[in-house]
Amino acid sequence: MIEPPLQLPHAPLPAYYRDEADHARYVRRIFDETAVDYDRIERAMALGSGGWYRRQALARAGLAAGDTVVDVGIGTGLLARQARELIGEGGRLIGVDPSPGMLAQVDLPGAELRAGRAEELPCATGEADFLSFGYAFRHVSDVDAALGEFLRVLRPGGRLLILEISQPTGRWSRAFMKFYMRRVVPTLARVVARERGSAELWRYYWDTIEACIPPEQIMQAMERAGFQQVKRHTDLGVFSEYTAVRP
């Protein structure tokens, strides 16, 4: 039986890895190595606005008090921290990430942390009322497999939120963002980071943004997986919020 081809979120990037198997190893290694620096650099890069924006995006997507949330690619817990505030004491928070280094940085008492990949979630079918995936879409190995898992883990009527950074449409704004992400942020990382690989991570971050499939293809993939009411909301032309409902 011939396996269907992987639906990659972006073209291979040979400057960082050789093939798709090496890609998964590279992503895990670079996040493991730089986890201790991630929050510090993110706060400096976002000028302190990251937490506020994440909370607003979760609220817009319909996260409510008492919900069970699965936060895929929890990282250091930046999005999950805002989710916990919204779901309150009656809610349940499950965080999934393939990077042990990132999971070790999560400081969210009461959260259930599970090691796993988006393509093979360690969650029961219908376990979640709400599933979030923050700024990690570009790092999956198979778009269709990941979205299929998101659909499986959500209960009927459950909501999906994918946060991503998209390229600006204007030539000058795209050039400015590339300069900021490819030059300014890695320089900032070298100044404030403890780990040598942190500057590399943020260069890689931009390169995956630049190579990523366009928003229209992301929405088509969500619909192909079986999601309904697929929508995209943008802020400042670069912060994309993809939302959908499991039928």
PDB file of C-alpha atoms in Angstrom:
ATOM      1  CA  MET A   1       0.000   0.000   0.000  1.00  0.00           C
ATOM      2  CA  ILE A   2       1.391   3.396  -1.005  1.00  0.00           C
ATOM      3  CA  GLU A   3       1.447   5.937   1.808  1.00  0.00           C
ATOM      4  CA  PRO A   4      -0.074   9.342   0.909  1.00  0.00           C
ATOM      5  CA  PRO A   5       2.511  12.116   0.631  1.00  0.00           C
ATOM      6  CA  LEU A   6       3.093  14.351   3.638  1.00  0.00           C
ATOM      7  CA  GLN A   7       1.328  17.696   3.493  1.00  0.00           C
ATOM      8  CA  LEU A   8       4.188  19.939   4.569  1.00  0.00           C
ATOM      9  CA  PRO A   9       3.499  23.408   6.034  1.00  0.00           C
ATOM     10  CA  HIS A  10       6.443  24.808   4.092  1.00  0.00           C
ATOM     11  CA  ALA A  11       9.108  23.771   1.621  1.00  0.00           C
ATOM     12  CA  PRO A  12      12.170  22.016   3.104  1.00  0.00           C
ATOM     13  CA  LEU A  13      14.848  24.358   4.466  1.00  0.00           C
ATOM     14  CA  PRO A  14      18.228  22.725   3.727  1.00  0.00           C
ATOM     15  CA  ALA A  15      20.107  25.438   5.632  1.00  0.00           C
ATOM     16  CA  TYR A  16      18.785  23.813   8.814  1.00  0.00           C
ATOM     17  CA  TYR A  17      18.052  20.124   8.079  1.00  0.00           C
ATOM     18  CA  ARG A  18      18.538  17.486   5.364  1.00  0.00           C
ATOM     19  CA  ASP A  19      15.157  15.759   5.073  1.00  0.00           C
ATOM     20  CA  GLU A  20      11.833  15.463   6.873  1.00  0.00           C
ATOM     21  CA  ALA A  21      13.127  12.969   9.439  1.00  0.00           C
ATOM     22  CA  ASP A  22      15.989  15.342  10.180  1.00  0.00           C
ATOM     23  CA  HIS A  23      13.478  18.207  10.321  1.00  0.00           C
ATOM     24  CA  ALA A  24      11.636  16.668  13.298  1.00  0.00           C
ATOM     25  CA  ARG A  25      14.949  16.082  15.100  1.00  0.00           C
ATOM     26  CA  TYR A  26      16.105  19.617  14.361  1.00  0.00           C
ATOM     27  CA  VAL A  27      12.924  21.235  15.691  1.00  0.00           C
ATOM     28  CA  ARG A  28      13.038  19.231  18.903  1.00  0.00           C
ATOM     29  CA  ARG A  29      16.743  19.977  19.435  1.00  0.00           C
ATOM     30  CA  ILE A  30      16.551  23.717  18.794  1.00  0.00           C
ATOM     31  CA  PHE A  31      13.577  24.140  21.133  1.00  0.00           C
ATOM     32  CA  ASP A  32      15.144  21.941  23.806  1.00  0.00           C
ATOM     33  CA  GLU A  33      18.348  23.977  23.699  1.00  0.00           C
ATOM     34  CA  THR A  34      16.706  27.408  23.771  1.00  0.00           C
ATOM     35  CA  ALA A  35      13.775  26.815  26.133  1.00  0.00           C
ATOM     36  CA  VAL A  36      15.386  28.722  29.005  1.00  0.00           C
ATOM     37  CA  ASP A  37      15.608  31.853  26.840  1.00  0.00           C
ATOM     38  CA  TYR A  38      12.276  31.666  25.041  1.00  0.00           C
ATOM     39  CA  ASP A  39      10.068  33.736  27.354  1.00  0.00           C
ATOM     40  CA  ARG A  40      12.693  36.430  27.832  1.00  0.00           C
ATOM     41  CA  ILE A  41      13.200  36.939  24.096  1.00  0.00           C
ATOM     42  CA  GLU A  42       9.486  36.749  23.323  1.00  0.00           C
ATOM     43  CA  ARG A  43       8.692  39.475  25.859  1.00  0.00           C
ATOM     44  CA  ALA A  44      11.356  41.749  24.408  1.00  0.00           C
ATOM     45  CA  MET A  45      10.301  41.045  20.824  1.00  0.00           C
ATOM     46  CA  ALA A  46       6.589  41.665  21.503  1.00  0.00           C
ATOM     47  CA  LEU A  47       7.264  44.713  23.695  1.00  0.00           C
ATOM     48  CA  GLY A  48       5.219  43.125  26.475  1.00  0.00           C
ATOM     49  CA  SER A  49       2.011  42.832  24.431  1.00  0.00           C
ATOM     50  CA  GLY A  50       2.098  39.074  23.802  1.00  0.00           C
ATOM     51  CA  GLY A  51       0.027  38.022  26.803  1.00  0.00           C
ATOM     52  CA  TRP A  52      -2.694  40.585  26.164  1.00  0.00           C
ATOM     53  CA  TYR A  53      -3.000  39.595  22.505  1.00  0.00           C
ATOM     54  CA  ARG A  54      -3.141  35.866  23.246  1.00  0.00           C
ATOM     55  CA  ARG A  55      -5.915  36.355  25.779  1.00  0.00           C
ATOM     56  CA  GLN A  56      -7.965  38.442  23.349  1.00  0.00           C
ATOM     57  CA  ALA A  57      -7.539  35.811  20.619  1.00  0.00           C
ATOM     58  CA  LEU A  58      -8.700  33.019  22.924  1.00  0.00           C
ATOM     59  CA  ALA A  59     -11.753  35.033  23.954  1.00  0.00           C
ATOM     60  CA  ARG A  60     -12.598  35.851  20.322  1.00  0.00           C
ATOM     61  CA  ALA A  61     -12.422  32.136  19.509  1.00  0.00           C
ATOM     62  CA  GLY A  62     -15.008  31.337  22.191  1.00  0.00           C
ATOM     63  CA  LEU A  63     -12.979  29.892  25.068  1.00  0.00           C
ATOM     64  CA  ALA A  64     -15.259  29.897  28.102  1.00  0.00           C
ATOM     65  CA  ALA A  65     -15.149  29.276  31.837  1.00  0.00           C
ATOM     66  CA  GLY A  66     -15.208  25.590  32.706  1.00  0.00           C
ATOM     67  CA  ASP A  67     -13.880  24.385  29.339  1.00  0.00           C
ATOM     68  CA  THR A  68     -11.421  21.539  28.928  1.00  0.00           C
ATOM     69  CA  VAL A  69      -8.561  22.911  26.819  1.00  0.00           C
ATOM     70  CA  VAL A  70      -5.866  21.001  24.977  1.00  0.00           C
ATOM     71  CA  ASP A  71      -3.028  23.382  24.151  1.00  0.00           C
ATOM     72  CA  VAL A  72      -0.908  21.719  21.481  1.00  0.00           C
ATOM     73  CA  GLY A  73       2.673  22.953  21.241  1.00  0.00           C
ATOM     74  CA  ILE A  74       2.359  24.436  24.727  1.00  0.00           C
ATOM     75  CA  GLY A  75       6.031  25.427  24.712  1.00  0.00           C
ATOM     76  CA  THR A  76       6.769  27.347  27.882  1.00  0.00           C
ATOM     77  CA  GLY A  77       3.059  27.962  28.509  1.00  0.00           C
ATOM     78  CA  LEU A  78       2.611  31.471  27.089  1.00  0.00           C
ATOM     79  CA  LEU A  79      -0.780  30.748  25.502  1.00  0.00           C
ATOM     80  CA  ALA A  80      -1.842  28.214  28.128  1.00  0.00           C
ATOM     81  CA  ARG A  81      -1.315  30.778  30.891  1.00  0.00           C
ATOM     82  CA  GLN A  82      -3.944  33.021  29.313  1.00  0.00           C
ATOM     83  CA  ALA A  83      -6.256  30.074  28.679  1.00  0.00           C
ATOM     84  CA  ARG A  84      -6.175  29.081  32.328  1.00  0.00           C
ATOM     85  CA  GLU A  85      -7.268  32.567  33.362  1.00  0.00           C
ATOM     86  CA  LEU A  86     -10.281  32.308  31.055  1.00  0.00           C
ATOM     87  CA  ILE A  87     -11.402  28.781  31.986  1.00  0.00           C
ATOM     88  CA  GLY A  88     -11.097  29.413  35.722  1.00  0.00           C
ATOM     89  CA  GLU A  89     -11.028  26.897  38.547  1.00  0.00           C
ATOM     90  CA  GLY A  90     -13.732  24.777  36.951  1.00  0.00           C
ATOM     91  CA  GLY A  91     -11.779  24.281  33.747  1.00  0.00           C
ATOM     92  CA  ARG A  92      -9.154  21.714  32.805  1.00  0.00           C
ATOM     93  CA  LEU A  93      -5.893  22.449  31.004  1.00  0.00           C
ATOM     94  CA  ILE A  94      -3.884  19.848  29.090  1.00  0.00           C
ATOM     95  CA  GLY A  95      -0.600  20.861  27.485  1.00  0.00           C
ATOM     96  CA  VAL A  96       1.140  18.811  24.788  1.00  0.00           C
ATOM     97  CA  ASP A  97       4.633  19.370  23.392  1.00  0.00           C
ATOM     98  CA  PRO A  98       7.365  17.194  21.834  1.00  0.00           C
ATOM     99  CA  SER A  99      10.158  19.153  23.550  1.00  0.00           C
ATOM    100  CA  PRO A 100      11.112  18.039  27.070  1.00  0.00           C
ATOM    101  CA  GLY A 101      13.093  21.258  27.417  1.00  0.00           C
ATOM    102  CA  MET A 102      10.018  23.376  26.788  1.00  0.00           C
ATOM    103  CA  LEU A 103       7.793  21.299  29.070  1.00  0.00           C
ATOM    104  CA  ALA A 104      10.352  21.716  31.848  1.00  0.00           C
ATOM    105  CA  GLN A 105       9.832  25.498  31.668  1.00  0.00           C
ATOM    106  CA  VAL A 106       6.037  25.354  32.108  1.00  0.00           C
ATOM    107  CA  ASP A 107       4.989  26.782  35.476  1.00  0.00           C
ATOM    108  CA  LEU A 108       1.247  26.154  35.595  1.00  0.00           C
ATOM    109  CA  PRO A 109       0.190  24.264  38.739  1.00  0.00           C
ATOM    110  CA  GLY A 110      -2.706  21.942  37.990  1.00  0.00           C
ATOM    111  CA  ALA A 111      -2.009  21.691  34.259  1.00  0.00           C
ATOM    112  CA  GLU A 112      -1.650  18.192  32.816  1.00  0.00           C
ATOM    113  CA  LEU A 113       1.532  18.070  30.736  1.00  0.00           C
ATOM    114  CA  ARG A 114       1.957  15.350  28.124  1.00  0.00           C
ATOM    115  CA  ALA A 115       4.846  14.673  25.752  1.00  0.00           C
ATOM    116  CA  GLY A 116       3.606  14.287  22.200  1.00  0.00           C
ATOM    117  CA  ARG A 117       3.382  15.554  18.643  1.00  0.00           C
ATOM    118  CA  ALA A 118       0.515  17.309  16.884  1.00  0.00           C
ATOM    119  CA  GLU A 119       0.314  14.420  14.411  1.00  0.00           C
ATOM    120  CA  GLU A 120      -0.173  11.844  17.206  1.00  0.00           C
ATOM    121  CA  LEU A 121      -1.801  13.529  20.173  1.00  0.00           C
ATOM    122  CA  PRO A 122      -1.716  11.649  23.504  1.00  0.00           C
ATOM    123  CA  CYS A 123      -5.374  12.531  24.102  1.00  0.00           C
ATOM    124  CA  ALA A 124      -8.643  10.633  24.082  1.00  0.00           C
ATOM    125  CA  THR A 125     -11.184  11.091  21.322  1.00  0.00           C
ATOM    126  CA  GLY A 126     -13.568  13.930  22.203  1.00  0.00           C
ATOM    127  CA  GLU A 127     -11.533  14.911  25.276  1.00  0.00           C
ATOM    128  CA  ALA A 128     -11.472  18.670  24.618  1.00  0.00           C
ATOM    129  CA  ASP A 129     -14.022  21.456  24.402  1.00  0.00           C
ATOM    130  CA  PHE A 130     -11.366  23.737  22.943  1.00  0.00           C
ATOM    131  CA  LEU A 131      -8.039  23.071  21.216  1.00  0.00           C
ATOM    132  CA  SER A 132      -5.393  25.750  20.727  1.00  0.00           C
ATOM    133  CA  PHE A 133      -2.226  25.666  18.640  1.00  0.00           C
ATOM    134  CA  GLY A 134      -0.075  28.745  19.098  1.00  0.00           C
ATOM    135  CA  TYR A 135       2.648  29.672  16.601  1.00  0.00           C
ATOM    136  CA  ALA A 136       3.634  26.072  15.934  1.00  0.00           C
ATOM    137  CA  PHE A 137       1.761  25.257  12.720  1.00  0.00           C
ATOM    138  CA  ARG A 138       4.958  25.830  10.720  1.00  0.00           C
ATOM    139  CA  HIS A 139       6.786  23.154  12.710  1.00  0.00           C
ATOM    140  CA  VAL A 140       4.533  20.143  12.035  1.00  0.00           C
ATOM    141  CA  SER A 141       5.585  17.387   9.659  1.00  0.00           C
ATOM    142  CA  ASP A 142       2.140  16.738   8.181  1.00  0.00           C
ATOM    143  CA  VAL A 143      -0.608  19.382   8.066  1.00  0.00           C
ATOM    144  CA  ASP A 144      -3.409  16.939   7.279  1.00  0.00           C
ATOM    145  CA  ALA A 145      -2.389  14.486   9.991  1.00  0.00           C
ATOM    146  CA  ALA A 146      -2.212  17.245  12.616  1.00  0.00           C
ATOM    147  CA  LEU A 147      -5.589  18.704  11.681  1.00  0.00           C
ATOM    148  CA  GLY A 148      -7.100  15.220  11.639  1.00  0.00           C
ATOM    149  CA  GLU A 149      -5.879  14.727  15.201  1.00  0.00           C
ATOM    150  CA  PHE A 150      -7.314  18.101  16.253  1.00  0.00           C
ATOM    151  CA  LEU A 151     -10.705  17.044  14.880  1.00  0.00           C
ATOM    152  CA  ARG A 152     -10.518  13.700  16.689  1.00  0.00           C
ATOM    153  CA  VAL A 153      -9.650  15.179  20.083  1.00  0.00           C
ATOM    154  CA  LEU A 154     -12.396  17.814  20.003  1.00  0.00           C
ATOM    155  CA  ARG A 155     -15.915  16.880  21.060  1.00  0.00           C
ATOM    156  CA  PRO A 156     -18.773  17.662  18.634  1.00  0.00           C
ATOM    157  CA  GLY A 157     -19.249  21.421  18.746  1.00  0.00           C
ATOM    158  CA  GLY A 158     -15.717  21.930  20.086  1.00  0.00           C
ATOM    159  CA  ARG A 159     -13.704  24.905  18.907  1.00  0.00           C
ATOM    160  CA  LEU A 160     -10.268  25.173  17.306  1.00  0.00           C
ATOM    161  CA  LEU A 161      -7.905  28.155  17.406  1.00  0.00           C
ATOM    162  CA  ILE A 162      -4.647  28.235  15.439  1.00  0.00           C
ATOM    163  CA  LEU A 163      -2.437  31.278  15.939  1.00  0.00           C
ATOM    164  CA  GLU A 164       0.225  31.992  13.351  1.00  0.00           C
ATOM    165  CA  ILE A 165       2.312  34.805  11.941  1.00  0.00           C
ATOM    166  CA  SER A 166       1.684  35.487   8.259  1.00  0.00           C
ATOM    167  CA  GLN A 167       3.717  37.494   5.826  1.00  0.00           C
ATOM    168  CA  PRO A 168       2.416  41.028   5.213  1.00  0.00           C
ATOM    169  CA  THR A 169       0.982  41.534   1.752  1.00  0.00           C
ATOM    170  CA  GLY A 170       2.729  44.842   1.029  1.00  0.00           C
ATOM    171  CA  ARG A 171       6.268  44.801  -0.351  1.00  0.00           C
ATOM    172  CA  TRP A 172       7.634  47.399   2.078  1.00  0.00           C
ATOM    173  CA  SER A 173       5.926  45.968   5.136  1.00  0.00           C
ATOM    174  CA  ARG A 174       7.209  42.510   4.174  1.00  0.00           C
ATOM    175  CA  ALA A 175      10.727  43.865   3.792  1.00  0.00           C
ATOM    176  CA  PHE A 176      10.531  45.594   7.171  1.00  0.00           C
ATOM    177  CA  MET A 177       9.251  42.460   8.906  1.00  0.00           C
ATOM    178  CA  LYS A 178      11.976  40.344   7.326  1.00  0.00           C
ATOM    179  CA  PHE A 179      14.632  42.793   8.499  1.00  0.00           C
ATOM    180  CA  TYR A 180      13.136  42.873  12.003  1.00  0.00           C
ATOM    181  CA  MET A 181      12.785  39.100  12.349  1.00  0.00           C
ATOM    182  CA  ARG A 182      15.955  38.086  10.503  1.00  0.00           C
ATOM    183  CA  ARG A 183      18.309  40.801  11.833  1.00  0.00           C
ATOM    184  CA  VAL A 184      16.948  42.695  14.831  1.00  0.00           C
ATOM    185  CA  VAL A 185      15.459  39.797  16.813  1.00  0.00           C
ATOM    186  CA  PRO A 186      18.487  37.464  16.444  1.00  0.00           C
ATOM    187  CA  THR A 187      20.725  40.354  17.539  1.00  0.00           C
ATOM    188  CA  LEU A 188      18.456  40.936  20.508  1.00  0.00           C
ATOM    189  CA  ALA A 189      18.592  37.206  21.257  1.00  0.00           C
ATOM    190  CA  ARG A 190      22.383  37.248  21.325  1.00  0.00           C
ATOM    191  CA  VAL A 191      22.282  40.078  23.882  1.00  0.00           C
ATOM    192  CA  VAL A 192      19.726  38.656  26.327  1.00  0.00           C
ATOM    193  CA  ALA A 193      20.028  34.903  25.774  1.00  0.00           C
ATOM    194  CA  ARG A 194      21.930  32.363  27.803  1.00  0.00           C
ATOM    195  CA  GLU A 195      22.072  29.744  25.044  1.00  0.00           C
ATOM    196  CA  ARG A 196      24.051  30.180  21.849  1.00  0.00           C
ATOM    197  CA  GLY A 197      21.332  28.613  19.686  1.00  0.00           C
ATOM    198  CA  SER A 198      18.674  31.220  20.550  1.00  0.00           C
ATOM    199  CA  ALA A 199      19.714  33.578  17.745  1.00  0.00           C
ATOM    200  CA  GLU A 200      19.513  30.666  15.294  1.00  0.00           C
ATOM    201  CA  LEU A 201      16.011  29.801  16.510  1.00  0.00           C
ATOM    202  CA  TRP A 202      14.693  33.251  15.682  1.00  0.00           C
ATOM    203  CA  ARG A 203      16.333  33.260  12.236  1.00  0.00           C
ATOM    204  CA  TYR A 204      14.682  29.905  11.629  1.00  0.00           C
ATOM    205  CA  TYR A 205      11.418  31.377  12.896  1.00  0.00           C
ATOM    206  CA  TRP A 206      11.372  33.951  10.094  1.00  0.00           C
ATOM    207  CA  ASP A 207      12.514  31.507   7.411  1.00  0.00           C
ATOM    208  CA  THR A 208       9.563  29.233   8.209  1.00  0.00           C
ATOM    209  CA  ILE A 209       7.187  32.202   8.051  1.00  0.00           C
ATOM    210  CA  GLU A 210       8.565  33.181   4.661  1.00  0.00           C
ATOM    211  CA  ALA A 211       8.279  29.631   3.292  1.00  0.00           C
ATOM    212  CA  CYS A 212       4.903  28.726   4.853  1.00  0.00           C
ATOM    213  CA  ILE A 213       1.898  27.873   2.718  1.00  0.00           C
ATOM    214  CA  PRO A 214      -0.459  30.872   2.342  1.00  0.00           C
ATOM    215  CA  PRO A 215      -3.497  31.420   4.585  1.00  0.00           C
ATOM    216  CA  GLU A 216      -5.899  30.235   1.889  1.00  0.00           C
ATOM    217  CA  GLN A 217      -4.236  26.812   1.829  1.00  0.00           C
ATOM    218  CA  ILE A 218      -4.304  26.579   5.621  1.00  0.00           C
ATOM    219  CA  MET A 219      -8.052  27.228   5.609  1.00  0.00           C
ATOM    220  CA  GLN A 220      -8.570  24.701   2.813  1.00  0.00           C
ATOM    221  CA  ALA A 221      -6.686  22.105   4.856  1.00  0.00           C
ATOM    222  CA  MET A 222      -8.923  22.823   7.868  1.00  0.00           C
ATOM    223  CA  GLU A 223     -12.013  22.282   5.748  1.00  0.00           C
ATOM    224  CA  ARG A 224     -10.487  19.167   4.189  1.00  0.00           C
ATOM    225  CA  ALA A 225      -9.994  17.747   7.694  1.00  0.00           C
ATOM    226  CA  GLY A 226     -13.724  18.136   8.332  1.00  0.00           C
ATOM    227  CA  PHE A 227     -13.925  21.421  10.248  1.00  0.00           C
ATOM    228  CA  GLN A 228     -16.794  23.833   9.695  1.00  0.00           C
ATOM    229  CA  GLN A 229     -17.182  27.609  10.103  1.00  0.00           C
ATOM    230  CA  VAL A 230     -13.529  28.072   9.149  1.00  0.00           C
ATOM    231  CA  LYS A 231     -12.533  31.728   9.479  1.00  0.00           C
ATOM    232  CA  ARG A 232      -9.426  33.887   9.615  1.00  0.00           C
ATOM    233  CA  HIS A 233      -9.054  37.063  11.657  1.00  0.00           C
ATOM    234  CA  THR A 234      -5.935  39.222  11.331  1.00  0.00           C
ATOM    235  CA  ASP A 235      -4.335  41.923  13.458  1.00  0.00           C
ATOM    236  CA  LEU A 236      -1.755  44.343  12.057  1.00  0.00           C
ATOM    237  CA  GLY A 237      -1.755  42.311   8.863  1.00  0.00           C
ATOM    238  CA  VAL A 238       0.574  39.659  10.315  1.00  0.00           C
ATOM    239  CA  PHE A 239      -1.099  37.998  13.324  1.00  0.00           C
ATOM    240  CA  SER A 240      -3.487  35.373  11.947  1.00  0.00           C
ATOM    241  CA  GLU A 241      -6.176  33.665  14.013  1.00  0.00           C
ATOM    242  CA  TYR A 242      -7.707  30.636  12.285  1.00  0.00           C
ATOM    243  CA  THR A 243     -10.886  29.423  13.975  1.00  0.00           C
ATOM    244  CA  ALA A 244     -13.235  26.541  13.257  1.00  0.00           C
ATOM    245  CA  VAL A 245     -15.825  24.248  14.832  1.00  0.00           C
ATOM    246  CA  ARG A 246     -15.935  20.469  14.921  1.00  0.00           C
ATOM    247  CA  PRO A 247     -19.315  19.339  13.551  1.00  0.00           C
TER     248      PRO A 247
END
